[in-house]
CSV table of C-alpha atoms in Angstrom, one decimal:
chain,number,residue,atom,x,y,z
A,9,UNK,CA,-136.5,-168.5,272.2
A,10,UNK,CA,-138.9,-167.4,274.5
A,11,UNK,CA,-141.9,-169.4,276.0
A,12,UNK,CA,-145.2,-169.0,273.6
A,13,UNK,CA,-148.5,-167.7,275.1
A,14,UNK,CA,-150.8,-170.5,276.7
A,15,UNK,CA,-153.4,-169.9,273.7
A,16,UNK,CA,-150.5,-170.8,271.6
A,17,UNK,CA,-149.1,-174.2,271.2
A,18,UNK,CA,-147.0,-175.6,268.5
A,19,UNK,CA,-148.4,-178.6,267.0
A,20,UNK,CA,-147.1,-180.7,264.2
A,21,UNK,CA,-147.4,-179.1,260.6
A,22,UNK,CA,-148.1,-175.6,262.2
A,23,UNK,CA,-149.6,-174.8,265.1
A,24,UNK,CA,-152.7,-174.4,267.6
A,25,UNK,CA,-154.7,-171.3,269.0
A,26,UNK,CA,-156.9,-171.5,271.7
A,27,UNK,CA,-159.9,-169.4,270.9
A,28,UNK,CA,-163.0,-167.9,272.9
A,29,UNK,CA,-165.5,-166.8,269.6
A,30,UNK,CA,-168.2,-164.4,270.5
A,31,UNK,CA,-170.5,-163.8,267.6
A,32,UNK,CA,-173.0,-160.8,266.9
A,33,UNK,CA,-170.4,-158.6,268.1
A,34,UNK,CA,-170.7,-155.0,266.8
A,35,UNK,CA,-167.4,-155.2,265.2
A,36,UNK,CA,-165.0,-158.0,264.2
A,37,UNK,CA,-161.8,-157.2,266.8
A,38,UNK,CA,-159.3,-159.6,268.3
A,39,UNK,CA,-159.9,-158.7,271.8
A,40,UNK,CA,-156.7,-159.9,273.3
A,41,UNK,CA,-155.4,-162.6,275.7
A,42,UNK,CA,-158.1,-163.8,278.3
A,43,UNK,CA,-156.7,-166.4,280.5
A,44,UNK,CA,-155.9,-169.1,278.7
A,45,UNK,CA,-157.4,-168.6,275.4
A,46,UNK,CA,-157.2,-165.2,272.8
A,47,UNK,CA,-160.8,-163.4,272.7
A,48,UNK,CA,-161.9,-163.0,269.1
A,49,UNK,CA,-165.4,-160.9,268.8
A,50,UNK,CA,-167.0,-161.4,265.4
A,51,UNK,CA,-169.8,-159.4,263.5
A,52,UNK,CA,-171.4,-162.6,262.0
A,53,UNK,CA,-174.0,-164.5,263.7
A,54,UNK,CA,-173.8,-168.3,264.4
A,55,UNK,CA,-176.1,-169.7,262.1
A,56,UNK,CA,-175.4,-171.8,258.9
A,57,UNK,CA,-171.6,-171.5,259.4
A,58,UNK,CA,-171.7,-167.8,259.4
A,59,UNK,CA,-169.4,-166.8,262.3
A,60,UNK,CA,-167.1,-169.8,261.5
A,61,UNK,CA,-166.4,-168.7,257.9
A,62,UNK,CA,-165.6,-164.5,259.6
A,63,UNK,CA,-163.1,-166.6,261.6
A,64,UNK,CA,-161.3,-168.3,258.8
């Protein structure tokens, strides 16, 4: 079995992702690995839980 990338870890009952989320982007996009995290861009604003809801 190959090693997991640094931004993905095995956890009880599933896995854990280390993300760097950039809200207020022009589009929703998984940018890719950035050091120890996976970078994600979201169009949603970081207010009233909108960016969190978009991520989920």
